[in-house]
Coordinates of C-alpha atoms in Angstrom, one line a residue:
Chain A
M21 CA -23.6 -34.2 -12.7
D22 CA -24.6 -38.0 -12.5
A23 CA -27.6 -37.7 -14.8
E24 CA -28.5 -40.5 -17.2
P25 CA -27.8 -39.9 -20.8
A26 CA -31.5 -39.4 -21.5
T27 CA -31.7 -36.4 -19.3
L28 CA -28.6 -34.9 -20.5
T29 CA -30.2 -34.1 -23.8
L30 CA -32.8 -32.0 -22.1
E31 CA -30.1 -30.2 -19.9
L32 CA -28.0 -29.3 -22.8
D33 CA -27.9 -25.6 -21.7
G34 CA -26.5 -26.7 -18.4
W35 CA -23.0 -27.7 -20.0
E36 CA -20.3 -25.3 -20.0
G37 CA -19.0 -26.5 -23.5
P38 CA -18.0 -30.0 -24.9
L39 CA -15.1 -30.7 -22.4
D40 CA -17.7 -30.3 -19.5
L41 CA -20.1 -32.7 -21.3
L42 CA -17.3 -35.2 -21.7
L43 CA -16.5 -35.0 -18.3
A44 CA -20.1 -35.6 -17.1
L45 CA -20.3 -38.8 -19.7
A46 CA -16.8 -40.0 -18.3
R47 CA -18.1 -39.8 -14.6
N48 CA -21.1 -41.8 -15.7
Q49 CA -18.7 -44.7 -16.4
K50 CA -18.3 -44.6 -12.5
V51 CA -14.6 -45.5 -12.8
D52 CA -11.5 -43.6 -11.8
L53 CA -10.8 -41.2 -14.6
K54 CA -7.5 -42.8 -15.1
Q55 CA -9.4 -46.2 -16.1
I56 CA -12.0 -44.7 -18.4
S57 CA -12.5 -46.0 -21.7
I58 CA -11.9 -43.4 -24.3
L59 CA -13.6 -45.5 -26.9
A60 CA -16.8 -45.8 -24.9
L61 CA -16.6 -42.0 -24.1
V62 CA -16.5 -41.1 -27.8
D63 CA -19.4 -43.4 -28.5
Q64 CA -21.5 -41.9 -25.9
Y65 CA -20.6 -38.4 -26.8
L66 CA -21.4 -39.1 -30.6
T67 CA -24.9 -40.7 -29.4
F68 CA -25.6 -37.6 -27.5
V69 CA -24.9 -35.3 -30.5
E70 CA -27.1 -37.5 -32.6
E71 CA -29.9 -37.6 -30.2
A72 CA -29.8 -33.8 -30.0
K73 CA -30.0 -33.7 -33.7
T74 CA -32.9 -36.0 -33.8
L75 CA -34.6 -33.8 -31.4
Q76 CA -33.7 -30.9 -33.6
L77 CA -32.0 -29.1 -30.6
E78 CA -29.8 -26.6 -31.8
L79 CA -26.1 -27.4 -30.8
A80 CA -23.5 -25.0 -30.6
A81 CA -20.8 -25.1 -33.1
D82 CA -18.1 -26.2 -30.8
Y83 CA -20.0 -29.3 -29.8
L84 CA -20.1 -30.3 -33.6
V85 CA -16.4 -29.6 -33.8
M86 CA -15.6 -31.9 -30.8
A87 CA -17.8 -34.5 -32.5
A88 CA -15.8 -34.5 -35.6
W89 CA -12.7 -34.4 -33.9
L90 CA -13.7 -37.5 -31.6
A91 CA -15.0 -39.5 -34.7
Y92 CA -11.2 -38.9 -36.2
L93 CA -9.9 -40.0 -32.9
K94 CA -12.0 -43.0 -32.8
S95 CA -11.1 -44.1 -36.2
G96 CA -7.4 -43.6 -35.5
L97 CA -7.7 -45.7 -32.3
L98 CA -9.5 -48.5 -34.4
L99 CA -7.5 -48.7 -37.4
P100 CA -4.2 -50.5 -37.6
R101 CA -1.6 -47.9 -36.4
D102 CA 0.1 -45.9 -39.0
P103 CA 3.6 -44.8 -37.6
E104 CA 3.6 -41.8 -40.1
I105 CA 0.7 -40.0 -38.3
E106 CA 1.8 -37.6 -35.7
P107 CA 0.7 -37.2 -32.8
S108 CA -0.5 -40.6 -32.5
P109 CA -4.1 -41.4 -31.8
E110 CA -2.9 -43.0 -28.4
E111 CA -1.4 -39.6 -27.6
L112 CA -4.4 -37.7 -28.4
A113 CA -6.6 -40.1 -26.4
L114 CA -4.1 -39.5 -23.3
R115 CA -4.1 -35.9 -23.7
L116 CA -8.1 -35.9 -23.5
Q117 CA -8.1 -37.9 -20.6
L118 CA -5.6 -35.7 -18.9
R119 CA -7.6 -33.0 -19.7
L120 CA -10.7 -34.4 -18.1
E121 CA -8.6 -35.4 -15.0
R122 CA -7.5 -31.7 -14.3
L123 CA -10.9 -30.2 -14.9
N124 CA -12.5 -33.0 -12.6
A125 CA -9.8 -32.1 -10.1
M126 CA -10.4 -28.4 -10.0
R127 CA -14.1 -29.0 -10.1
E128 CA -13.8 -30.9 -6.9
A129 CA -11.2 -28.5 -5.4
G130 CA -13.8 -25.9 -6.0
A131 CA -16.5 -27.6 -4.4
R132 CA -14.4 -28.4 -1.2
L133 CA -13.2 -24.9 -0.9
I134 CA -16.9 -23.3 -1.2
A135 CA -18.0 -26.0 1.3
R136 CA -15.3 -24.7 4.1
D137 CA -16.8 -22.8 7.0
R138 CA -16.8 -19.3 5.5
L139 CA -16.1 -15.9 7.3
G140 CA -19.4 -14.2 7.8
R141 CA -21.3 -17.3 7.0
D142 CA -20.3 -20.1 9.3
V143 CA -17.6 -18.4 11.3
F144 CA -17.9 -15.1 13.0
L145 CA -15.7 -12.2 14.1
R146 CA -16.5 -10.2 17.2
G147 CA -19.7 -8.7 16.9
A148 CA -19.1 -5.4 18.5
P149 CA -15.1 -4.7 18.7
E150 CA -14.1 -1.6 20.5
G151 CA -11.6 -1.0 17.7
L152 CA -8.1 0.2 18.1
R153 CA -7.1 3.9 17.7
V154 CA -4.0 5.6 17.1
V155 CA -4.0 9.1 18.2
R156 CA -1.4 11.1 16.5
K157 CA 0.0 13.8 18.7
A158 CA 2.2 16.6 17.2
V159 CA 5.5 17.2 18.8
W160 CA 6.5 20.7 17.9
Q161 CA 9.9 21.4 17.3
A162 CA 12.1 24.7 17.1
E163 CA 15.6 25.3 18.0
I164 CA 16.9 28.3 20.1
Y165 CA 18.7 29.6 17.0
D166 CA 15.6 29.6 15.0
L167 CA 13.9 31.6 17.7
I168 CA 16.7 34.1 18.0
A169 CA 17.0 34.3 14.2
A170 CA 13.4 35.0 13.8
Y171 CA 13.5 37.9 16.4
G172 CA 16.6 39.5 14.5
R173 CA 14.6 39.0 11.3
I174 CA 11.5 40.9 12.7
S175 CA 13.8 43.7 14.2
A176 CA 15.7 44.1 11.1
R177 CA 12.3 44.4 9.2
S178 CA 10.7 46.7 11.6
R179 CA 13.4 48.9 12.7
P180 CA 14.0 52.2 10.8
V181 CA 16.6 51.6 8.6
M182 CA 19.0 54.5 7.0
H183 CA 19.8 53.6 3.4
I184 CA 23.3 54.7 2.6
V185 CA 24.9 54.1 -0.9
A186 CA 28.2 52.9 -0.2
N187 CA 31.3 54.6 -2.1
R188 CA 32.1 51.7 -4.2
P189 CA 35.3 51.4 -6.6
V190 CA 34.0 51.5 -10.1
M191 CA 35.1 52.7 -13.5
T192 CA 32.4 54.7 -15.2
L193 CA 31.4 54.1 -18.9
D194 CA 32.9 57.5 -19.9
E195 CA 36.1 56.7 -18.2
A196 CA 36.3 53.2 -20.0
L197 CA 35.5 54.9 -23.4
N198 CA 38.3 57.3 -22.8
R199 CA 40.7 54.6 -21.8
V200 CA 39.9 51.8 -24.6
S201 CA 39.8 54.3 -27.5
R202 CA 43.2 55.9 -26.3
L203 CA 44.9 52.5 -25.8
V204 CA 43.7 50.8 -29.0
G205 CA 45.2 53.5 -31.0
T206 CA 48.7 52.7 -29.6
N207 CA 48.2 48.8 -30.2
I208 CA 48.2 47.4 -33.7
A209 CA 48.0 43.8 -33.0
W210 CA 44.9 41.9 -31.7
S211 CA 44.8 42.1 -27.8
T212 CA 42.5 40.6 -25.2
I213 CA 40.1 43.0 -23.7
E214 CA 41.7 42.2 -20.3
S215 CA 44.8 43.8 -21.5
F216 CA 43.1 47.3 -21.5
L217 CA 42.4 47.2 -17.7
P218 CA 44.3 49.3 -15.5
E219 CA 47.4 47.6 -14.0
G220 CA 46.7 46.1 -10.7
A221 CA 42.9 46.3 -10.8
V222 CA 41.6 43.6 -8.4
G223 CA 38.1 42.7 -6.9
I224 CA 35.1 44.7 -7.4
F225 CA 37.1 47.3 -9.1
R226 CA 38.6 44.9 -11.8
K227 CA 34.8 43.3 -12.4
S228 CA 33.5 47.2 -12.8
A229 CA 36.4 48.0 -15.1
L230 CA 35.9 44.8 -17.3
A231 CA 32.1 45.4 -17.6
S232 CA 32.5 49.0 -18.6
S233 CA 35.5 48.4 -21.0
F234 CA 33.3 45.8 -22.7
V235 CA 30.4 48.2 -23.2
A236 CA 32.9 51.0 -24.4
A237 CA 34.3 48.3 -27.0
L238 CA 30.9 47.7 -28.4
E239 CA 30.1 51.4 -28.6
L240 CA 33.6 52.0 -30.2
A241 CA 32.9 49.0 -32.7
R242 CA 29.5 50.6 -33.6
Q243 CA 31.2 53.8 -34.4
G244 CA 33.9 51.7 -36.4
R245 CA 36.6 52.9 -34.1
V246 CA 37.6 49.3 -33.1
E247 CA 37.3 46.0 -34.6
L248 CA 36.2 43.1 -32.3
R249 CA 36.9 39.2 -32.7
Q250 CA 35.9 36.2 -30.7
K251 CA 36.2 32.5 -31.7
S252 CA 33.3 31.2 -29.8
P253 CA 31.0 32.2 -27.0
F254 CA 33.1 32.8 -23.9
A255 CA 36.3 32.6 -25.8
P256 CA 38.6 35.4 -25.2
L257 CA 37.6 38.7 -26.7
Y258 CA 40.1 40.5 -28.8
L259 CA 40.3 44.1 -29.7
K260 CA 42.4 46.0 -32.5
A261 CA 42.3 49.3 -34.2
P262 CA 40.7 49.1 -37.6
D263 CA 42.8 48.8 -40.8
A264 CA 44.0 52.4 -42.0
G265 CA 42.5 51.6 -45.4
A266 CA 39.0 50.6 -44.0
A267 CA 38.8 53.4 -41.6
A268 CA 39.3 55.9 -44.4
Chain G
M259 CA -7.6 -23.3 29.4
K260 CA -10.3 -25.2 30.9
R261 CA -12.2 -27.6 28.6
A262 CA -15.3 -26.3 28.2
D263 CA -18.7 -28.3 27.6
E264 CA -20.8 -27.9 24.5
L265 CA -23.2 -25.3 26.3
T266 CA -20.4 -23.3 27.6
R267 CA -18.8 -23.1 24.1
A268 CA -22.1 -22.2 22.5
V269 CA -22.7 -19.4 25.0
E270 CA -19.2 -18.2 24.5
A271 CA -19.7 -18.1 20.7
V272 CA -23.0 -16.3 20.7
L273 CA -21.8 -13.7 23.2
F274 CA -18.7 -13.2 21.0
A275 CA -20.6 -12.8 17.6
A276 CA -23.3 -10.6 19.1
T277 CA -23.4 -7.0 18.2
E278 CA -24.9 -6.0 21.4
P279 CA -25.1 -7.3 25.0
L280 CA -27.7 -10.2 25.5
T281 CA -30.0 -11.2 28.2
V282 CA -30.1 -14.6 29.4
D283 CA -33.4 -15.3 27.6
A284 CA -32.0 -14.0 24.4
I285 CA -29.0 -16.3 24.6
A286 CA -31.0 -19.3 25.3
T287 CA -33.6 -18.5 22.5
H288 CA -30.5 -18.4 20.2
L289 CA -29.4 -21.8 21.5
N290 CA -32.9 -23.4 20.6
G291 CA -34.3 -23.1 24.2
A292 CA -31.3 -24.4 26.1
T293 CA -31.5 -24.3 29.8
G294 CA -28.9 -23.7 32.4
V295 CA -27.5 -20.4 30.6
R296 CA -27.4 -18.3 33.7
A297 CA -25.0 -20.9 35.6
V298 CA -22.9 -21.1 32.5
L299 CA -22.5 -17.3 32.3
E300 CA -21.5 -17.1 35.8
E301 CA -19.0 -19.8 35.3
L302 CA -17.6 -18.0 32.3
A303 CA -17.4 -14.7 33.9
A304 CA -15.2 -16.5 36.6
D305 CA -13.2 -18.3 33.9
Y306 CA -12.3 -15.0 32.1
A307 CA -11.6 -13.1 35.4
G308 CA -7.9 -12.0 35.0
R309 CA -7.6 -12.4 31.3
G310 CA -7.3 -9.7 28.8
I311 CA -11.1 -10.2 28.0
E312 CA -13.7 -10.3 30.6
L313 CA -17.4 -11.2 30.6
V314 CA -19.4 -8.6 32.4
R315 CA -23.1 -8.2 33.2
R316 CA -24.7 -4.8 32.6
G317 CA -28.2 -4.8 34.1
E318 CA -29.7 -8.0 32.8
R319 CA -27.3 -8.0 30.0
W320 CA -24.0 -9.9 29.5
Q321 CA -21.2 -9.3 27.1
F322 CA -17.7 -9.6 26.5
Q323 CA -15.4 -6.7 26.7
T324 CA -11.6 -5.8 26.6
A325 CA -10.5 -6.0 30.3
A326 CA -11.0 -2.5 32.0
D327 CA -7.2 -2.4 33.0
M328 CA -6.2 -3.0 29.4
A329 CA -8.5 -0.1 27.9
H330 CA -5.4 2.1 27.7
L331 CA -4.0 -0.3 25.1
L332 CA -6.9 0.3 22.6
R333 CA -5.7 3.9 22.2
R334 CA -2.1 4.3 21.3
D335 CA -0.5 7.9 21.0
R336 CA 2.0 8.2 18.3
D337 CA 4.3 11.3 18.4
E338 CA 5.0 13.1 15.2
A339 CA 7.7 15.4 15.0
R340 CA 6.5 18.7 13.4
K341 CA 8.6 21.9 12.7
L342 CA 7.2 25.3 13.6
S343 CA 6.2 27.5 10.9
R344 CA 7.8 30.8 10.3
A345 CA 4.9 32.8 11.6
G346 CA 4.9 30.3 14.6
I347 CA 8.6 31.0 15.5
E348 CA 8.1 34.6 14.8
T349 CA 5.2 35.1 17.2
L350 CA 6.8 33.0 19.7
A351 CA 10.0 35.3 19.6
I352 CA 8.1 38.3 19.9
I353 CA 6.2 37.0 22.9
A354 CA 9.5 35.9 24.5
Y355 CA 11.1 39.2 23.9
H356 CA 8.1 41.4 24.8
E357 CA 6.1 39.3 27.3
P358 CA 3.2 40.0 28.2
A359 CA 2.1 40.8 24.8
T360 CA -1.7 41.0 23.3
R361 CA -2.1 39.7 19.9
A362 CA -2.6 43.3 18.4
E363 CA 1.0 44.0 19.8
I364 CA 2.3 40.9 18.2
E365 CA 0.6 41.8 14.9
A366 CA 2.3 45.6 15.2
I367 CA 5.7 44.2 15.7
R368 CA 5.5 41.3 13.0
G369 CA 3.8 43.7 10.7
V370 CA 1.5 41.0 9.6
Q371 CA -1.7 39.5 11.1
I372 CA -1.3 36.3 12.9
S373 CA -3.9 33.5 12.7
K374 CA -5.6 32.2 15.6
G375 CA -4.3 28.8 14.5
T376 CA -0.6 30.0 15.1
L377 CA -1.3 30.8 18.8
D378 CA -3.1 27.6 19.2
V379 CA -0.1 25.7 18.1
L380 CA 2.1 27.5 20.4
M381 CA -0.2 26.9 23.2
E382 CA -0.5 23.2 22.2
A383 CA 3.2 23.0 22.3
G384 CA 3.0 24.3 26.0
W385 CA 5.3 27.2 25.1
I386 CA 2.9 30.1 25.6
R387 CA 0.0 30.6 28.0
P388 CA -2.8 33.2 28.5
A389 CA -1.4 35.5 31.1
G390 CA -4.4 37.8 32.2
R391 CA -5.7 40.8 30.3
R392 CA -4.4 44.2 29.6
E393 CA -6.5 46.8 31.3
V394 CA -7.2 48.9 28.2
P395 CA -10.7 49.2 26.3
G396 CA -11.5 45.6 25.0
R397 CA -9.3 44.0 27.8
P398 CA -7.3 42.0 25.3
L399 CA -5.8 38.6 26.5
L400 CA -2.0 38.8 27.2
Y401 CA 0.3 36.0 26.3
A402 CA 3.5 34.9 28.1
T403 CA 6.0 32.0 27.8
T404 CA 5.9 29.0 30.2
P405 CA 8.5 27.2 32.2
E406 CA 8.4 24.4 29.4
F407 CA 9.5 27.0 27.0
L408 CA 12.5 27.9 28.8
L409 CA 13.1 24.1 29.3
H410 CA 12.7 23.4 25.7
F411 CA 15.1 26.1 24.4
G412 CA 17.8 25.4 27.2
L413 CA 17.4 28.9 28.9
A414 CA 17.7 29.4 32.7
S415 CA 15.4 32.5 32.2
R416 CA 14.2 34.9 29.8
R417 CA 17.3 37.2 30.5
D418 CA 19.3 34.6 28.9
L419 CA 17.8 35.5 25.6
P420 CA 20.5 37.5 23.5
G421 CA 19.6 41.3 23.7
I422 CA 19.5 43.6 20.4
D423 CA 23.2 44.4 20.6
D424 CA 24.3 40.7 20.7
L425 CA 21.9 40.1 17.7
R426 CA 23.7 43.1 15.9
A427 CA 27.1 41.6 16.7
A428 CA 25.8 38.3 15.4
G429 CA 25.0 39.9 12.2
L430 CA 21.4 38.9 12.8
L431 CA 19.9 42.4 12.4
D432 CA 21.8 43.3 9.2
P433 CA 19.3 44.4 6.6
I434 CA 18.6 41.5 4.4
D435 CA 19.8 43.0 1.1
L436 CA 23.2 44.1 2.4
A437 CA 23.8 40.4 4.0
M438 CA 22.9 39.1 0.6
E439 CA 25.2 41.4 -1.3
H440 CA 28.1 40.5 0.9
A441 CA 27.5 36.7 0.3
G442 CA 27.1 37.3 -3.3
M443 CA 30.1 39.7 -3.8
L444 CA 32.4 37.0 -2.4
D445 CA 31.1 34.1 -4.4
D446 CA 31.4 36.2 -7.7
D447 CA 35.0 37.1 -6.8
D448 CA 36.0 33.5 -6.4
V449 CA 34.5 32.5 -9.7
E450 CA 35.9 35.6 -11.5
V451 CA 39.4 34.6 -10.6
E452 CA 39.1 31.1 -11.4
N453 CA 37.7 31.8 -14.9
G454 CA 40.5 34.3 -15.5
D455 CA 43.3 31.5 -14.7
E456 CA 41.5 29.2 -17.0
E457 CA 41.4 31.5 -19.9
A458 CA 44.9 32.3 -19.4
Chain K
M47 CA -8.9 -20.6 32.9
K48 CA -5.2 -20.4 33.3
R49 CA -3.9 -17.3 34.9
A50 CA -2.4 -15.2 32.1
D51 CA 0.8 -12.9 32.5
E52 CA 0.5 -9.3 31.5
L53 CA 1.8 -9.6 27.9
T54 CA -0.6 -12.5 27.1
R55 CA -3.4 -10.3 28.5
A56 CA -2.2 -7.3 26.3
V57 CA -2.1 -9.3 23.1
E58 CA -5.4 -11.0 24.0
A59 CA -7.0 -7.6 24.6
V60 CA -5.6 -5.9 21.6
L61 CA -6.5 -8.7 19.2
F62 CA -10.0 -8.9 20.9
A63 CA -10.7 -5.2 20.4
A64 CA -9.3 -5.0 16.9
T65 CA -11.7 -4.8 14.0
E66 CA -9.4 -6.5 11.7
P67 CA -6.8 -9.3 11.7
L68 CA -3.5 -8.1 12.9
T69 CA 0.1 -9.0 12.1
V70 CA 2.7 -10.0 14.8
D71 CA 4.4 -6.4 13.8
A72 CA 1.1 -4.6 14.2
I73 CA 0.5 -6.1 17.6
A74 CA 4.2 -5.4 18.7
T75 CA 3.8 -1.9 17.7
H76 CA 0.6 -1.4 19.5
L77 CA 2.2 -2.6 22.5
N78 CA 5.2 -0.1 22.3
G79 CA 7.6 -2.6 20.6
A80 CA 6.9 -5.6 23.0
T81 CA 8.9 -8.7 22.0
G82 CA 7.9 -12.2 22.3
V83 CA 4.5 -11.6 20.8
R84 CA 4.7 -14.5 18.2
A85 CA 5.4 -16.9 21.2
V86 CA 2.3 -15.6 23.2
L87 CA 0.2 -15.9 20.2
E88 CA 0.9 -19.6 19.6
E89 CA 0.3 -20.1 23.4
L90 CA -3.0 -18.4 23.3
A91 CA -4.0 -20.5 20.1
A92 CA -3.4 -23.5 21.8
D93 CA -5.2 -22.0 25.0
Y94 CA -8.2 -21.4 23.2
A95 CA -8.3 -24.6 21.1
G96 CA -11.7 -26.3 21.8
R97 CA -13.4 -23.4 23.4
G98 CA -16.4 -21.5 21.6
I99 CA -13.7 -18.8 20.4
E100 CA -10.6 -19.5 18.7
L101 CA -7.4 -17.8 17.9
V102 CA -6.6 -18.3 14.4
R103 CA -3.8 -17.5 11.9
R104 CA -4.8 -16.3 8.3
G105 CA -1.8 -15.7 6.2
E106 CA 0.5 -13.4 8.3
R107 CA -2.5 -12.1 10.5
W108 CA -4.2 -13.3 13.6
Q109 CA -7.7 -13.0 14.8
F110 CA -10.2 -14.4 17.1
Q111 CA -13.5 -16.0 15.6
T112 CA -16.2 -18.3 16.7
A113 CA -15.3 -21.8 16.5
A114 CA -16.1 -23.6 13.2
D115 CA -18.3 -26.3 14.7
M116 CA -20.5 -23.7 16.2
A117 CA -21.8 -22.6 12.6
H118 CA -25.2 -24.4 13.1
L119 CA -26.0 -22.0 15.8
L120 CA -24.7 -18.9 14.3
R121 CA -25.1 -19.6 10.5
R122 CA -26.4 -16.6 8.5
D123 CA -27.4 -17.1 5.0
R124 CA -27.9 -13.4 4.0
D125 CA -25.1 -13.9 1.3
E126 CA -27.0 -16.6 -0.5
A127 CA -28.1 -14.0 -3.2
R128 CA -24.5 -13.6 -4.2
K129 CA -23.8 -17.2 -4.6
L130 CA -21.0 -17.8 -6.7
S131 CA -21.5 -19.5 -10.2
R132 CA -20.0 -22.6 -11.0
A133 CA -17.6 -20.8 -13.5
G134 CA -16.8 -18.5 -10.5
I135 CA -16.1 -21.4 -8.2
E136 CA -13.9 -23.4 -10.7
T137 CA -12.1 -20.2 -11.8
L138 CA -11.3 -19.3 -8.1
A139 CA -10.2 -22.9 -7.5
I140 CA -7.7 -23.0 -10.4
I141 CA -6.2 -19.5 -9.5
A142 CA -5.8 -20.6 -6.0
Y143 CA -4.2 -24.1 -6.8
H144 CA -2.1 -22.9 -9.5
E145 CA -1.5 -19.3 -8.6
P146 CA -0.3 -17.3 -10.3
A147 CA -2.2 -18.2 -13.4
T148 CA -3.3 -16.3 -16.6
R149 CA -6.6 -16.2 -18.3
A150 CA -5.6 -18.6 -21.0
E151 CA -4.4 -21.1 -18.5
I152 CA -7.7 -21.1 -16.8
E153 CA -9.5 -21.4 -19.9
A154 CA -7.3 -24.4 -21.0
I155 CA -8.4 -26.1 -17.9
R156 CA -11.9 -25.4 -18.1
G157 CA -12.3 -26.1 -22.0
V158 CA -14.2 -22.8 -22.2
Q159 CA -13.7 -19.1 -22.4
I160 CA -14.5 -17.3 -19.4
S161 CA -16.4 -14.2 -19.4
K162 CA -15.0 -11.0 -18.2
G163 CA -17.7 -10.9 -15.6
T164 CA -16.3 -14.0 -13.8
L165 CA -13.1 -12.6 -12.9
D166 CA -14.6 -9.2 -12.0
V167 CA -16.9 -11.0 -9.4
L168 CA -14.2 -12.6 -7.7
M169 CA -12.0 -9.5 -7.9
E170 CA -14.9 -7.4 -6.5
A171 CA -15.1 -10.0 -3.6
G172 CA -11.6 -9.4 -2.9
W173 CA -10.4 -12.9 -3.3
I174 CA -8.1 -12.5 -6.4
R175 CA -5.8 -9.8 -7.5
P176 CA -3.7 -9.2 -10.7
A177 CA -0.2 -10.2 -10.0
G178 CA 2.0 -8.9 -12.5
R179 CA 2.4 -10.3 -16.0
R180 CA 4.0 -13.5 -17.4
E181 CA 7.0 -12.8 -19.3
V182 CA 6.0 -14.6 -22.6
P183 CA 4.7 -13.1 -25.9
G184 CA 1.8 -11.2 -25.1
R185 CA 2.7 -10.5 -21.6
P186 CA -0.6 -11.9 -20.2
L187 CA -1.8 -10.7 -16.9
L188 CA -1.4 -13.1 -14.0
Y189 CA -3.9 -13.6 -11.2
A190 CA -3.3 -14.6 -7.6
T191 CA -5.3 -14.8 -4.4
T192 CA -5.4 -12.3 -1.5
P193 CA -5.0 -12.2 2.1
E194 CA -8.9 -11.9 2.3
F195 CA -9.2 -15.2 0.4
L196 CA -7.4 -16.9 3.1
L197 CA -9.6 -15.1 5.8
H198 CA -12.8 -15.8 4.1
F199 CA -12.2 -19.5 3.5
G200 CA -10.4 -19.9 6.9
L201 CA -7.0 -20.8 5.7
A202 CA -3.9 -20.5 7.5
S203 CA -1.9 -20.3 4.0
R204 CA -2.3 -21.7 0.5
R205 CA -0.6 -24.9 1.9
D206 CA -3.9 -25.7 3.8
L207 CA -6.0 -25.7 0.6
P208 CA -8.1 -28.8 0.7
G209 CA -6.2 -31.7 -1.0
I210 CA -3.4 -29.6 -2.4
D211 CA -0.7 -32.1 -1.4
D212 CA -2.7 -34.9 -3.2
L213 CA -3.3 -33.0 -6.3
R214 CA 0.4 -32.0 -6.5
A215 CA 1.7 -35.5 -5.8
A216 CA -0.7 -36.8 -8.6
G217 CA 0.7 -34.4 -11.1
L218 CA -2.7 -32.9 -11.5
L219 CA -1.3 -29.3 -10.9
D220 CA 1.2 -29.8 -13.6
P221 CA 0.6 -28.7 -17.2
I222 CA -0.6 -31.4 -19.6
D223 CA 2.6 -31.3 -21.7
L224 CA 4.7 -32.0 -18.5
A225 CA 2.4 -34.8 -17.7
M226 CA 2.7 -36.2 -21.3
E227 CA 6.4 -36.1 -21.0
H228 CA 6.1 -38.2 -17.6
A229 CA 4.0 -40.4 -19.7
G230 CA 6.9 -40.7 -22.1
M231 CA 4.6 -39.7 -24.9
L232 CA 5.9 -36.4 -26.0
D233 CA 9.0 -35.2 -27.9
D234 CA 9.5 -31.6 -27.9
D235 CA 8.5 -31.3 -31.3
D236 CA 4.9 -32.2 -30.5
V237 CA 4.1 -29.2 -28.2
E238 CA 3.1 -27.0 -31.0
V239 CA 0.9 -29.3 -32.5
E240 CA -0.9 -30.1 -29.6
N241 CA -1.8 -26.5 -28.7
G242 CA -3.9 -26.3 -32.0
D243 CA -5.5 -29.6 -31.3
E244 CA -6.8 -28.6 -27.9
E245 CA -9.0 -25.9 -29.3
A246 CA -10.6 -28.5 -31.5

């Protein structure tokens, strides 16, 4: 880092870009970065680039871009100040100095960090730790109800079972066909399908009667013996005898 | 802790970082031929006596180890509640009602084979135990419940298990389809009536 | 050595046997929910200060390790082959001192692009990790250090990073625009212009 300018040319590959090179040159001024002379730094950089050209070393483009920018900065700093030019050369110079300070700070911080007593290199953990083990132990859980219900389930499964079809209150399709075709003849206006169910039908029987009557209504509609109307799905279903004219 | 001199600190560090017990010579070599290592080791062993760490000699080699009476801390048991599987609870129920029972008998009653794992789990839970062998060809192992079984399920004895009649009374013996139908019918009825009201 | 009470001995034993640093909670859990572990740790750390073995805190975790000044006796340079490049060291320092930091921020400080490999190496070492995204256009990825970073470099926390207080006081961890404002050389309008110039 503290190499003389003469060796800098030879170690061109060692610089990580123009800022890195500038920092090395600035540190060569051997003053606090806050006190460095930006003009002197610019001169050193431009000299370095000239030398590299003389030695016909191939410089990366960013070194040349930086050289051009520094030459512009130098002229700005030397010429009488034009208040129209923004940002001012002084501002650009300060900015460059701040960047160098920051890079320098991080470079030094990195060096101090890496030189710390590092685990596995300078500081060691126990060579042969016994280790901590967590042994998972299953605690099985079941309730008395689960046990009894399980036995009930097995018994129900394995016990001989006699299947008896219960006598259920139903309305057969034939019954429904008779009933609906008979009633629809007596009713000229649109009537809901529920009005065709037997009076006082409740529970399972009412359900059965409704289902059978519905199928009966479809069958009668197919035969042209009844007309159906429903505004929308699940809306009440209306039945009526067909108009005399149409039926004929 | 006592202030330690440099040699003591060095011996301490070397032994701590070592991956195996070290002889006095090995330690001395590590410390560039230091002398007096043996005396330091004796002192250190006394220093650490009664702490959670101790320095011990095994033959000619020395090592730090966790204090012997703290060994139980290195292994921690953690209880994990786990629910018994359906096969597990059914197998347990059959053994409880029919004990002692062989595996073949359990399978005959369940109508399905049981895996070895199922009996193992019940054994691990401490609820069943081997109870001799049935004196028939093949001498199959018999299984019976344990006192822990009664304890866990809050039973004074196996006679407290509800009998078949009790199960029937509780509806636990109803064939499944009929029980479902009952439940289903009731639900449907409720829905029906409501819909009717809404339409009206 | 001082006589130690049972909790102290237990904490000592558990930490000594552990293969990785432990949090206060992890120790307490291992000791079946013991309380007062933190106080015991502080005491133990003081107890061991100046011995060849030390009890140290790294982030939220505690561990025993050899004393740093014993390094000359124990140093092993096996890892020198994997020596970090200068780019790697600087990138790590920038992330550690500025965390969280985006790649663009790292590049702005270093004045060069960083190759993908540099971040990969640091990530592979387990010292940095992605830490969300900065909510600005492009939503760039943020990088931060890990608990292993503290462990490896022997830091109790990021506040222990060498010289971090001085750097912060000197404003060297602030972005350049902020420093320019402090210097009274920048109005808001200039910010845009500057960014373009920096690349020059």
